[in-house]
Amino acid sequence: MLNNDSLLSVKNLSVRYQPDALALDNISFCIKKSEILALTGESGSGKSSLAFAIPRLLTDAQIEGEVVFDSNIYNKIDLLTCDSEKLRCILGNEISMVFQDSLSSLNPVIKCGIQIQETLEQHQQIASSEARKLVMNTLGLCQLNNVEKVYNSYPHELSGGQIQRVAIAIAIINEPSLLIADEITSNLDSFTRDEILDLLLRIKSELSLSILFVSHDIKILQDFSDEIIVLNKGLQVEKGPAINVLSEPEETYTKSLISNSVYNKAKQKINTNTSILNVEGLEIIYNQGQSFFFNRQKSFTAVDRISFELKKGEILGLVGKSGSGKTSIGKAIVKLIESKSGSIKFNESPISDLDGKDLRKLRKAIQIIFQNPTASLDPRINIGYCLKEPLLSHDLIEKGESVDDKINELLLLVGLDQSFAKRLPDELSGGEKQRVCIARALSLKPEILICDEALSSLDSNIKRGILDLLGSLREKKGLSILFISHDNDIVEYFCDRILRMENGKIISKQ
């Protein structure tokens, strides 16, 4: 049961998705009041399953054990056995959650301020005018500038860091006792990530909040968390004060996580002088709607007349903060968005006039892997069919070759076993989904691979494995890679050349 200073006690918690798929095995721990407990481990270790099991969000799983919460309303209550009415009262009021993909957790057709206000009014009897004041105060607490503008903005009009702050505002508007944060910094650049971590520390102090913080990025936990639990394949392999676990780990697995989080300079890469992609004077402008006062379109320059080349067999890094224009460049190269001016040539041929079959060939030859794997996968089809579809569509199964064998080969290529072919995307962790997206892109044997923050949701061990895989494919197949990232360490480790961007311009080359 709970100690006097414990807010949550988890005892012998086990989770099964299928009879033979044990995701968590007899996990036990306590979270003290005003404590930050971090869960870390590789993708698929059970971190998110544990975070989702506590508030009973795993509807298709078998959950055993006890999760006892010290509620202000019901005193000590087992969340796994209490009735749905009591659970509904606790969730959002005393226990809140912030998800990895905050954009998907927000309603795209409702303004952000209204969504926060609805969460408040759902749990409290409060006048609309007073509720609006509290929302504004909470947006300010979450360090959002121009709170009036954010209140009246739709989610797609905000940056990744702003969206994450809005999601945090929704989670804390009712001043909960426990906040569950599931990989909420994994998709952010290092500057924004540090801002979010500082924000959580400030909120914890002001609200006397306890936080269960899920992250695969073990290197950020020492100065942030009080306690750390290390999970591996559903087992709790190490637990203790953060400073002890990270400075003097006892288990070999923990040591490997720490060592793999450090990226030393890679070996010198081979180069070639043959260009496969040429970008000249590229300018991308987004319209932002009609100006009320001047009756004209408002616009924003995302990419400001930049030029560069990608050589055959080269890994070119494009690095910068969120909003610097990196993703817009990647989308323009495969004609997902149109440029205002400038030219893009693939194998010396302009792509501007391509359509129909020629455009289809371009998008086969240049594959792009996006940051958000959840949005890239159809939730209704299993992983096997997801990989099978492009193989059949482009006639890539040779005579006498088995489709299933090819699917298994692709899964193994990215570190997944053949059992994943039968799973739906919702049954995978964020890192596992991204590996599927990488496998799907590689199935088409592209000449250029555009990785748009493709490793941000992966843990350090898998990141290094994928980097090694991509490096090997570059050397064996002559694959060219445009590697878009906000992680300076990885870019410097992996890339032959680096272009640094800020406010739509290239500010340095190395």
Short mmCIF file of C-alpha atoms in Angstrom, two decimals:
data_model
loop_
_atom_site.label_atom_id
_atom_site.label_comp_id
_atom_site.label_asym_id
_atom_site.label_seq_id
_atom_site.Cartn_x
_atom_site.Cartn_y
_atom_site.Cartn_z
CA MET A 1 0.00 0.00 0.00
CA LEU A 2 0.94 3.68 -0.07
CA ASN A 3 3.51 5.22 2.22
CA ASN A 4 2.54 8.51 3.88
CA ASP A 5 4.51 10.55 1.34
CA SER A 6 3.53 8.43 -1.71
CA LEU A 7 1.03 9.65 -4.26
CA LEU A 8 0.96 6.52 -6.42
CA SER A 9 1.89 2.90 -5.70
CA VAL A 10 2.23 0.38 -8.51
CA LYS A 11 2.48 -3.25 -7.38
CA ASN A 12 3.12 -6.35 -9.53
CA LEU A 13 1.78 -4.68 -12.68
CA SER A 14 1.72 -6.93 -15.76
CA VAL A 15 0.35 -6.13 -19.23
CA ARG A 16 -0.41 -8.55 -22.07
CA TYR A 17 -1.61 -7.54 -25.54
CA GLN A 18 -1.90 -11.14 -26.68
CA PRO A 19 -1.58 -14.43 -24.76
CA ASP A 20 2.04 -14.76 -25.92
CA ALA A 21 2.90 -11.02 -25.92
CA LEU A 22 3.89 -9.93 -22.40
CA ALA A 23 4.62 -6.20 -22.51
CA LEU A 24 5.22 -5.70 -18.76
CA ASP A 25 6.12 -8.29 -16.14
CA ASN A 26 5.55 -7.63 -12.41
CA ILE A 27 6.55 -3.97 -12.23
CA SER A 28 6.47 -2.32 -8.79
CA PHE A 29 7.35 1.22 -7.69
CA CYS A 30 6.05 4.31 -5.86
CA ILE A 31 5.88 7.96 -6.88
CA LYS A 32 6.23 10.36 -3.97
CA LYS A 33 4.41 13.65 -3.72
CA SER A 34 6.21 16.43 -5.66
CA GLU A 35 8.65 13.88 -7.16
CA ILE A 36 9.75 13.35 -10.76
CA LEU A 37 10.11 9.66 -11.59
CA ALA A 38 11.58 8.89 -15.02
CA LEU A 39 10.97 5.73 -17.04
CA THR A 40 13.64 4.99 -19.62
CA GLY A 41 14.66 2.14 -21.89
CA GLU A 42 14.73 1.18 -25.54
CA SER A 43 11.76 1.38 -27.87
CA GLY A 44 9.46 -1.55 -27.05
CA SER A 45 10.76 -1.87 -23.47
CA GLY A 46 7.28 -1.21 -22.05
CA LYS A 47 7.59 2.47 -21.06
CA SER A 48 4.49 3.71 -22.86
CA SER A 49 2.54 0.57 -21.93
CA LEU A 50 3.23 1.35 -18.27
CA ALA A 51 2.28 5.02 -18.67
CA PHE A 52 -0.98 4.10 -20.44
CA ALA A 53 -1.84 1.26 -18.05
CA ILE A 54 -1.93 3.52 -14.97
CA PRO A 55 -4.99 5.55 -16.14
CA ARG A 56 -6.49 2.45 -17.83
CA LEU A 57 -6.04 3.71 -21.39
CA LEU A 58 -5.06 0.26 -22.72
CA THR A 59 -8.52 -0.93 -23.74
CA ASP A 60 -7.35 -4.00 -25.69
CA ALA A 61 -4.82 -5.29 -23.14
CA GLN A 62 -5.05 -7.60 -20.16
CA ILE A 63 -3.79 -5.75 -17.06
CA GLU A 64 -3.01 -7.38 -13.72
CA GLY A 65 -1.72 -5.95 -10.44
CA GLU A 66 -2.50 -2.86 -8.35
CA VAL A 67 -2.29 0.86 -9.08
CA VAL A 68 -3.23 2.66 -5.86
CA PHE A 69 -3.65 6.44 -6.06
CA ASP A 70 -3.97 8.81 -3.09
CA SER A 71 -6.99 10.76 -4.33
CA ASN A 72 -8.19 14.02 -2.79
CA ILE A 73 -11.75 12.83 -3.44
CA TYR A 74 -11.71 9.07 -2.79
CA ASN A 75 -8.59 8.67 -0.60
CA LYS A 76 -6.57 5.56 -1.48
CA ILE A 77 -8.18 3.97 -4.55
CA ASP A 78 -7.08 1.21 -6.93
CA LEU A 79 -7.39 2.67 -10.42
CA LEU A 80 -7.50 -0.79 -12.03
CA THR A 81 -10.60 -1.93 -10.13
CA CYS A 82 -12.55 1.27 -9.39
CA ASP A 83 -15.75 1.92 -11.36
CA SER A 84 -15.68 4.02 -14.52
CA GLU A 85 -17.44 7.00 -12.92
CA LYS A 86 -14.77 7.39 -10.24
CA LEU A 87 -11.99 6.87 -12.78
CA ARG A 88 -13.49 9.53 -15.08
CA CYS A 89 -13.64 11.97 -12.17
CA ILE A 90 -9.96 11.39 -11.34
CA LEU A 91 -8.62 11.55 -14.90
CA GLY A 92 -8.16 15.09 -16.13
CA ASN A 93 -8.80 16.41 -12.65
CA GLU A 94 -6.22 14.71 -10.40
CA ILE A 95 -4.25 12.76 -13.02
CA SER A 96 -3.45 14.27 -16.42
CA MET A 97 -1.44 13.07 -19.39
CA VAL A 98 0.58 14.71 -22.17
CA PHE A 99 1.17 12.51 -25.21
CA GLN A 100 4.16 12.13 -27.52
CA ASP A 101 2.29 13.43 -30.56
CA SER A 102 0.58 16.49 -29.10
CA LEU A 103 -0.74 17.68 -32.46
CA SER A 104 -2.75 14.46 -32.89
CA SER A 105 -4.14 14.82 -29.37
CA LEU A 106 -5.64 18.23 -30.19
CA ASN A 107 -8.81 18.79 -32.21
CA PRO A 108 -7.74 20.44 -35.50
CA VAL A 109 -11.03 22.34 -35.99
CA ILE A 110 -11.30 23.91 -32.50
CA LYS A 111 -9.20 26.86 -31.37
CA CYS A 112 -6.57 26.02 -28.78
CA GLY A 113 -7.97 28.28 -26.07
CA ILE A 114 -11.43 26.75 -26.39
CA GLN A 115 -9.98 23.24 -26.02
CA ILE A 116 -8.22 24.24 -22.78
CA GLN A 117 -11.37 25.95 -21.52
CA GLU A 118 -13.51 22.88 -22.27
CA THR A 119 -11.18 20.74 -20.13
CA LEU A 120 -11.60 23.19 -17.24
CA GLU A 121 -15.38 23.47 -17.53
CA GLN A 122 -15.76 19.69 -17.78
CA HIS A 123 -14.41 19.25 -14.25
CA GLN A 124 -15.40 22.49 -12.56
CA GLN A 125 -18.53 24.59 -12.26
CA ILE A 126 -17.22 27.96 -13.36
CA ALA A 127 -18.48 30.95 -15.34
CA SER A 128 -17.16 31.27 -18.89
CA SER A 129 -15.57 34.66 -18.22
CA GLU A 130 -13.70 33.31 -15.18
CA ALA A 131 -12.70 30.17 -17.10
CA ARG A 132 -11.23 32.31 -19.89
CA LYS A 133 -9.14 34.22 -17.34
CA LEU A 134 -7.78 30.98 -15.90
CA VAL A 135 -6.92 29.73 -19.40
CA MET A 136 -5.00 32.93 -20.12
CA ASN A 137 -3.12 32.61 -16.82
CA THR A 138 -2.29 28.98 -17.58
CA LEU A 139 -1.00 29.85 -21.06
CA GLY A 140 1.21 32.44 -19.39
CA LEU A 141 2.39 29.87 -16.85
CA CYS A 142 3.34 27.66 -19.82
CA GLN A 143 5.57 30.50 -21.08
CA LEU A 144 3.61 31.18 -24.25
CA ASN A 145 4.05 34.67 -25.67
CA ASN A 146 1.02 36.59 -26.94
CA VAL A 147 -1.49 34.38 -25.12
CA GLU A 148 -4.43 36.10 -26.84
CA LYS A 149 -3.11 34.99 -30.23
CA VAL A 150 -2.45 31.43 -29.01
CA TYR A 151 -5.95 31.26 -27.48
CA ASN A 152 -7.49 32.10 -30.87
CA SER A 153 -5.14 29.93 -32.97
CA TYR A 154 -5.89 26.51 -34.43
CA PRO A 155 -3.29 23.79 -33.69
CA HIS A 156 -1.83 23.80 -37.22
CA GLU A 157 -1.01 27.51 -36.89
CA LEU A 158 1.44 26.90 -34.04
CA SER A 159 5.01 25.55 -33.94
CA GLY A 160 5.90 22.20 -32.37
CA GLY A 161 7.07 23.85 -29.16
CA GLN A 162 3.92 25.95 -28.91
CA ILE A 163 1.71 22.92 -29.50
CA GLN A 164 3.51 21.05 -26.74
CA ARG A 165 2.93 23.96 -24.36
CA VAL A 166 -0.77 24.04 -25.25
CA ALA A 167 -1.00 20.31 -24.50
CA ILE A 168 0.70 20.92 -21.15
CA ALA A 169 -1.74 23.77 -20.45
CA ILE A 170 -4.67 21.39 -21.05
CA ALA A 171 -3.08 18.87 -18.69
CA ILE A 172 -2.47 21.29 -15.80
CA ILE A 173 -5.52 23.58 -16.09
CA ASN A 174 -7.27 21.66 -13.26
CA GLU A 175 -4.11 21.59 -11.13
CA PRO A 176 -3.70 17.79 -10.97
CA SER A 177 -1.57 15.94 -8.45
CA LEU A 178 0.09 13.68 -11.06
CA LEU A 179 1.20 14.47 -14.60
CA ILE A 180 2.13 11.60 -16.94
CA ALA A 181 4.38 12.85 -19.75
CA ASP A 182 4.96 10.27 -22.51
CA GLU A 183 8.01 11.13 -24.69
CA ILE A 184 6.90 14.76 -24.92
CA THR A 185 10.36 16.12 -25.83
CA SER A 186 11.44 13.48 -28.36
CA ASN A 187 10.30 15.44 -31.44
CA LEU A 188 11.69 18.82 -30.34
CA ASP A 189 14.98 20.50 -31.14
CA SER A 190 17.47 20.68 -28.27
CA PHE A 191 16.74 24.35 -27.53
CA THR A 192 12.95 23.84 -27.35
CA ARG A 193 13.41 20.55 -25.46
CA ASP A 194 15.40 22.31 -22.74
CA GLU A 195 12.74 25.03 -22.55
CA ILE A 196 10.02 22.38 -22.03
CA LEU A 197 12.04 20.62 -19.33
CA ASP A 198 12.60 23.94 -17.52
CA LEU A 199 8.88 24.65 -17.87
CA LEU A 200 7.95 21.32 -16.27
CA LEU A 201 10.32 21.99 -13.36
CA ARG A 202 8.72 25.39 -12.85
CA ILE A 203 5.18 23.98 -12.99
CA LYS A 204 6.16 21.17 -10.61
CA SER A 205 7.38 23.75 -8.10
CA GLU A 206 4.37 26.08 -8.42
CA LEU A 207 1.70 23.34 -8.33
CA SER A 208 3.50 20.80 -6.05
CA LEU A 209 3.10 18.39 -8.95
CA SER A 210 4.36 14.82 -9.22
CA ILE A 211 5.53 13.78 -12.69
CA LEU A 212 5.92 10.37 -14.32
CA PHE A 213 8.26 11.24 -17.19
CA VAL A 214 8.72 8.71 -20.01
CA SER A 215 11.78 9.20 -22.23
CA HIS A 216 14.24 7.16 -24.26
CA ASP A 217 16.75 10.04 -24.07
CA ILE A 218 18.66 9.00 -20.97
CA LYS A 219 21.17 11.86 -21.20
CA ILE A 220 18.53 14.52 -20.32
CA LEU A 221 17.35 12.81 -17.11
CA GLN A 222 20.15 13.48 -14.62
CA ASP A 223 19.38 17.16 -13.99
CA PHE A 224 15.64 16.71 -14.42
CA SER A 225 14.43 13.63 -12.53
CA ASP A 226 14.67 12.54 -8.92
CA GLU A 227 14.39 8.78 -9.50
CA ILE A 228 14.92 6.61 -12.59
CA ILE A 229 13.49 3.22 -13.51
CA VAL A 230 15.18 1.40 -16.40
CA LEU A 231 13.00 -1.05 -18.35
CA ASN A 232 14.14 -3.72 -20.79
CA LYS A 233 11.71 -6.02 -22.62
CA GLY A 234 9.01 -5.44 -20.01
CA LEU A 235 11.28 -6.05 -17.02
CA GLN A 236 12.45 -3.55 -14.42
CA VAL A 237 16.23 -3.93 -14.58
CA GLU A 238 17.41 -0.98 -12.47
CA LYS A 239 15.94 1.66 -10.16
CA GLY A 240 17.39 4.39 -7.98
CA PRO A 241 18.22 8.08 -7.59
CA ALA A 242 18.93 9.65 -10.97
CA ILE A 243 22.45 10.74 -10.12
CA ASN A 244 23.39 7.21 -8.95
CA VAL A 245 21.83 5.35 -11.87
CA LEU A 246 23.45 7.62 -14.46
CA SER A 247 26.86 8.09 -12.87
CA GLU A 248 27.36 4.58 -11.45
CA PRO A 249 24.94 2.18 -13.19
CA GLU A 250 24.96 -1.38 -11.89
CA GLU A 251 23.43 -3.19 -14.86
CA THR A 252 25.13 -3.82 -18.21
CA TYR A 253 21.96 -2.79 -20.05
CA THR A 254 21.91 0.64 -18.34
CA LYS A 255 25.59 1.12 -19.15
CA SER A 256 24.87 0.40 -22.82
CA LEU A 257 22.04 2.98 -22.88
CA ILE A 258 24.35 5.63 -21.45
CA SER A 259 27.29 4.82 -23.74
CA ASN A 260 25.11 4.77 -26.85
CA SER A 261 23.65 8.20 -26.00
CA VAL A 262 27.06 9.76 -26.70
CA TYR A 263 27.98 10.24 -30.36
CA ASN A 264 31.68 10.55 -31.10
CA LYS A 265 32.92 11.79 -34.44
CA ALA A 266 32.42 9.10 -37.08
CA LYS A 267 35.08 7.83 -39.45
CA GLN A 268 35.82 9.86 -42.56
CA LYS A 269 33.21 9.17 -45.24
CA ILE A 270 33.87 8.68 -48.94
CA ASN A 271 32.77 11.47 -51.30
CA THR A 272 32.05 11.85 -54.98
CA ASN A 273 31.89 14.84 -57.30
CA THR A 274 28.76 13.71 -59.18
CA SER A 275 25.65 15.67 -58.19
CA ILE A 276 22.33 13.83 -57.96
CA LEU A 277 20.28 16.76 -56.65
CA ASN A 278 20.71 20.50 -57.32
CA VAL A 279 18.70 23.20 -55.57
CA GLU A 280 19.11 26.77 -56.89
CA GLY A 281 17.54 29.92 -55.42
CA LEU A 282 14.68 27.99 -53.76
CA GLU A 283 12.01 30.22 -52.24
CA ILE A 284 8.95 28.87 -50.41
CA ILE A 285 6.20 31.20 -49.21
CA TYR A 286 3.11 30.17 -47.24
CA ASN A 287 -0.11 32.17 -47.33
CA GLN A 288 -1.55 32.72 -43.87
CA GLY A 289 -5.03 33.88 -44.75
CA GLN A 290 -6.62 37.23 -45.53
CA SER A 291 -5.55 40.45 -43.83
CA PHE A 292 -8.64 42.04 -42.26
CA PHE A 293 -7.47 45.66 -42.61
CA PHE A 294 -5.77 45.66 -46.01
CA ASN A 295 -7.85 43.02 -47.87
CA ARG A 296 -4.81 41.11 -49.06
CA GLN A 297 -3.16 37.78 -48.38
CA LYS A 298 -0.75 37.61 -45.44
CA SER A 299 2.34 35.55 -46.23
CA PHE A 300 5.31 33.97 -44.52
CA THR A 301 8.66 33.18 -46.16
CA ALA A 302 9.66 29.71 -44.96
CA VAL A 303 12.65 29.27 -47.28
CA ASP A 304 14.49 32.33 -48.54
CA ARG A 305 16.34 31.76 -51.86
CA ILE A 306 18.71 28.99 -50.79
CA SER A 307 21.03 26.91 -52.97
CA PHE A 308 22.87 23.63 -52.38
CA GLU A 309 23.76 20.32 -54.04
CA LEU A 310 23.58 16.71 -52.88
CA LYS A 311 26.26 14.46 -54.36
CA LYS A 312 25.74 10.83 -55.29
CA GLY A 313 26.50 8.62 -52.30
CA GLU A 314 26.72 11.61 -49.95
CA ILE A 315 25.03 12.21 -46.61
CA LEU A 316 24.16 15.90 -46.38
CA GLY A 317 22.95 17.25 -43.04
CA LEU A 318 20.38 20.03 -42.78
CA VAL A 319 20.23 21.26 -39.19
CA GLY A 320 18.38 24.06 -37.42
CA LYS A 321 15.72 24.89 -34.86
CA SER A 322 12.02 24.17 -35.29
CA GLY A 323 10.61 26.59 -37.87
CA SER A 324 13.92 27.20 -39.68
CA GLY A 325 12.56 25.84 -43.00
CA LYS A 326 14.18 22.38 -43.07
CA THR A 327 10.99 20.35 -43.55
CA SER A 328 9.68 22.68 -46.25
CA ILE A 329 12.79 21.96 -48.33
CA GLY A 330 12.29 18.20 -48.05
CA LYS A 331 8.62 18.48 -49.09
CA ALA A 332 9.46 20.70 -52.06
CA ILE A 333 12.03 18.20 -53.37
CA VAL A 334 9.32 15.53 -53.76
CA LYS A 335 6.71 18.10 -54.89
CA LEU A 336 4.47 17.80 -51.86
CA ILE A 337 4.47 21.59 -51.80
CA GLU A 338 5.19 24.10 -54.56
CA SER A 339 8.00 26.62 -54.45
CA LYS A 340 7.55 30.32 -55.21
CA SER A 341 10.73 30.53 -57.25
CA GLY A 342 14.01 28.74 -57.90
CA SER A 343 14.73 25.32 -59.38
CA ILE A 344 15.21 21.74 -58.21
CA LYS A 345 16.97 19.25 -60.49
CA PHE A 346 17.13 15.48 -59.96
CA ASN A 347 19.85 13.83 -62.07
CA GLU A 348 20.13 17.15 -63.95
CA SER A 349 16.41 17.12 -64.92
CA PRO A 350 14.05 19.82 -63.53
CA ILE A 351 11.19 18.46 -61.42
CA SER A 352 8.94 21.51 -61.82
CA ASP A 353 6.92 20.15 -64.77
CA LEU A 354 6.70 16.52 -63.65
CA ASP A 355 3.26 14.94 -63.30
CA GLY A 356 1.53 11.59 -63.74
CA LYS A 357 3.90 8.66 -64.30
CA ASP A 358 7.00 10.87 -64.21
CA LEU A 359 6.05 12.28 -60.81
CA ARG A 360 5.37 8.74 -59.56
CA LYS A 361 8.86 7.70 -60.69
CA LEU A 362 10.37 10.69 -58.89
CA ARG A 363 8.63 9.79 -55.63
CA LYS A 364 9.85 6.21 -55.95
CA ALA A 365 13.43 7.35 -56.54
CA ILE A 366 13.30 9.95 -53.74
CA GLN A 367 11.72 8.57 -50.58
CA ILE A 368 10.91 10.78 -47.60
CA ILE A 369 10.53 9.60 -44.00
CA PHE A 370 8.57 12.04 -41.86
CA GLN A 371 8.92 12.97 -38.21
CA ASN A 372 5.49 11.70 -37.14
CA PRO A 373 5.23 7.94 -37.84
CA THR A 374 1.68 7.70 -36.44
CA ALA A 375 0.36 10.02 -39.15
CA SER A 376 2.34 8.09 -41.80
CA LEU A 377 0.67 4.72 -41.12
CA ASP A 378 -2.93 3.71 -41.81
CA PRO A 379 -4.36 2.58 -38.45
CA ARG A 380 -6.69 0.10 -40.17
CA ILE A 381 -4.09 -2.11 -41.88
CA ASN A 382 -1.45 -4.32 -40.32
CA ILE A 383 2.26 -3.78 -40.72
CA GLY A 384 2.69 -6.68 -43.14
CA TYR A 385 0.21 -5.19 -45.61
CA CYS A 386 1.76 -1.75 -45.12
CA LEU A 387 5.07 -3.16 -46.40
CA LYS A 388 3.47 -5.43 -49.00
CA GLU A 389 1.52 -2.65 -50.74
CA PRO A 390 4.48 -0.67 -52.19
CA LEU A 391 6.27 -3.89 -53.18
CA LEU A 392 3.33 -5.03 -55.30
CA SER A 393 2.45 -1.56 -56.55
CA HIS A 394 5.92 -1.10 -58.04
CA ASP A 395 6.45 -4.73 -59.17
CA LEU A 396 9.43 -5.24 -56.87
CA ILE A 397 8.83 -8.94 -56.16
CA GLU A 398 11.08 -10.96 -58.44
CA LYS A 399 10.03 -14.26 -59.97
CA GLY A 400 10.19 -17.07 -57.44
CA GLU A 401 10.52 -14.63 -54.53
CA SER A 402 8.05 -14.85 -51.65
CA VAL A 403 6.25 -11.65 -50.60
CA ASP A 404 6.24 -12.79 -46.97
CA ASP A 405 9.97 -13.48 -47.07
CA LYS A 406 10.57 -9.99 -48.48
CA ILE A 407 8.43 -8.44 -45.71
CA ASN A 408 10.33 -10.38 -43.05
CA GLU A 409 13.62 -9.30 -44.61
CA LEU A 410 12.57 -5.63 -44.41
CA LEU A 411 11.47 -6.00 -40.79
CA LEU A 412 14.74 -7.62 -39.80
CA LEU A 413 16.61 -4.88 -41.65
CA VAL A 414 15.26 -2.32 -39.16
CA GLY A 415 15.48 -4.51 -36.07
CA LEU A 416 11.92 -5.92 -35.90
CA ASP A 417 10.98 -9.60 -35.90
CA GLN A 418 8.41 -11.22 -38.20
CA SER A 419 5.64 -11.14 -35.55
CA PHE A 420 5.26 -7.40 -36.21
CA ALA A 421 3.75 -8.17 -39.63
CA LYS A 422 0.47 -9.16 -37.95
CA ARG A 423 0.24 -6.11 -35.67
CA LEU A 424 -1.69 -2.89 -36.20
CA PRO A 425 0.11 0.47 -35.82
CA ASP A 426 -1.67 1.20 -32.51
CA GLU A 427 0.00 -1.88 -31.02
CA LEU A 428 3.48 -0.47 -31.65
CA SER A 429 5.55 2.06 -29.76
CA GLY A 430 6.57 5.33 -31.42
CA GLY A 431 10.04 4.01 -32.18
CA GLU A 432 8.69 0.76 -33.63
CA LYS A 433 6.32 2.70 -35.91
CA GLN A 434 9.21 4.80 -37.19
CA ARG A 435 11.24 1.69 -37.98
CA VAL A 436 8.29 0.42 -40.05
CA CYS A 437 8.26 3.73 -41.96
CA ILE A 438 11.98 3.40 -42.61
CA ALA A 439 11.52 -0.19 -43.82
CA ARG A 440 8.72 0.91 -46.15
CA ALA A 441 10.88 3.66 -47.64
CA LEU A 442 13.82 1.30 -48.16
CA SER A 443 11.56 -1.30 -49.83
CA LEU A 444 11.42 0.86 -52.97
CA LYS A 445 15.22 0.91 -53.32
CA PRO A 446 15.40 4.71 -53.61
CA GLU A 447 18.34 6.70 -54.98
CA ILE A 448 17.78 9.49 -52.44
CA LEU A 449 16.42 9.13 -48.93
CA ILE A 450 15.15 12.25 -47.18
CA CYS A 451 15.08 11.71 -43.42
CA ASP A 452 12.94 14.49 -41.93
CA GLU A 453 13.62 14.21 -38.19
CA ALA A 454 13.14 10.48 -38.78
CA LEU A 455 15.18 9.40 -35.73
CA SER A 456 13.76 11.84 -33.18
CA SER A 457 11.35 9.29 -31.68
CA LEU A 458 13.95 6.48 -31.47
CA ASP A 459 16.05 5.53 -28.46
CA SER A 460 19.85 5.82 -28.57
CA ASN A 461 20.56 2.14 -29.31
CA ILE A 462 18.11 2.05 -32.22
CA LYS A 463 19.30 5.43 -33.51
CA ARG A 464 22.84 4.14 -33.72
CA GLY A 465 21.65 0.93 -35.38
CA ILE A 466 19.61 2.84 -37.98
CA LEU A 467 22.51 5.22 -38.64
CA ASP A 468 24.81 2.23 -39.17
CA LEU A 469 22.19 0.67 -41.46
CA LEU A 470 21.82 3.83 -43.55
CA GLY A 471 25.58 4.25 -43.71
CA SER A 472 25.94 0.66 -44.92
CA LEU A 473 23.26 1.17 -47.59
CA ARG A 474 25.04 4.30 -48.73
CA GLU A 475 28.28 2.39 -49.23
CA LYS A 476 26.71 -0.73 -50.80
CA LYS A 477 23.98 0.87 -52.93
CA GLY A 478 25.33 4.37 -53.47
CA LEU A 479 22.32 5.76 -51.57
CA SER A 480 22.30 9.55 -51.16
CA ILE A 481 20.77 10.93 -47.98
CA LEU A 482 19.43 14.36 -47.08
CA PHE A 483 19.43 14.14 -43.30
CA ILE A 484 17.18 16.75 -41.66
CA SER A 485 17.58 17.00 -37.91
CA HIS A 486 17.70 19.33 -34.91
CA ASP A 487 20.25 17.09 -33.13
CA ASN A 488 23.73 18.58 -33.61
CA ASP A 489 25.50 15.55 -32.11
CA ILE A 490 23.94 13.09 -34.55
CA VAL A 491 24.37 15.36 -37.57
CA GLU A 492 28.07 15.87 -36.83
CA TYR A 493 28.49 12.12 -36.24
CA PHE A 494 26.67 10.96 -39.35
CA CYS A 495 26.93 13.53 -42.13
CA ASP A 496 29.67 14.28 -44.67
CA ARG A 497 28.69 17.94 -44.97
CA ILE A 498 26.38 20.10 -42.85
CA LEU A 499 24.20 23.08 -43.78
CA ARG A 500 22.94 25.09 -40.80
CA MET A 501 19.66 26.96 -41.20
CA GLU A 502 17.97 29.81 -39.40
CA ASN A 503 14.83 31.74 -40.40
CA GLY A 504 14.71 30.14 -43.83
CA LYS A 505 18.33 30.85 -44.75
CA ILE A 506 21.55 28.84 -44.77
CA ILE A 507 23.76 30.59 -42.23
CA SER A 508 26.81 28.31 -42.37
CA LYS A 509 28.32 25.36 -44.25
CA GLN A 510 30.85 22.84 -42.98
#
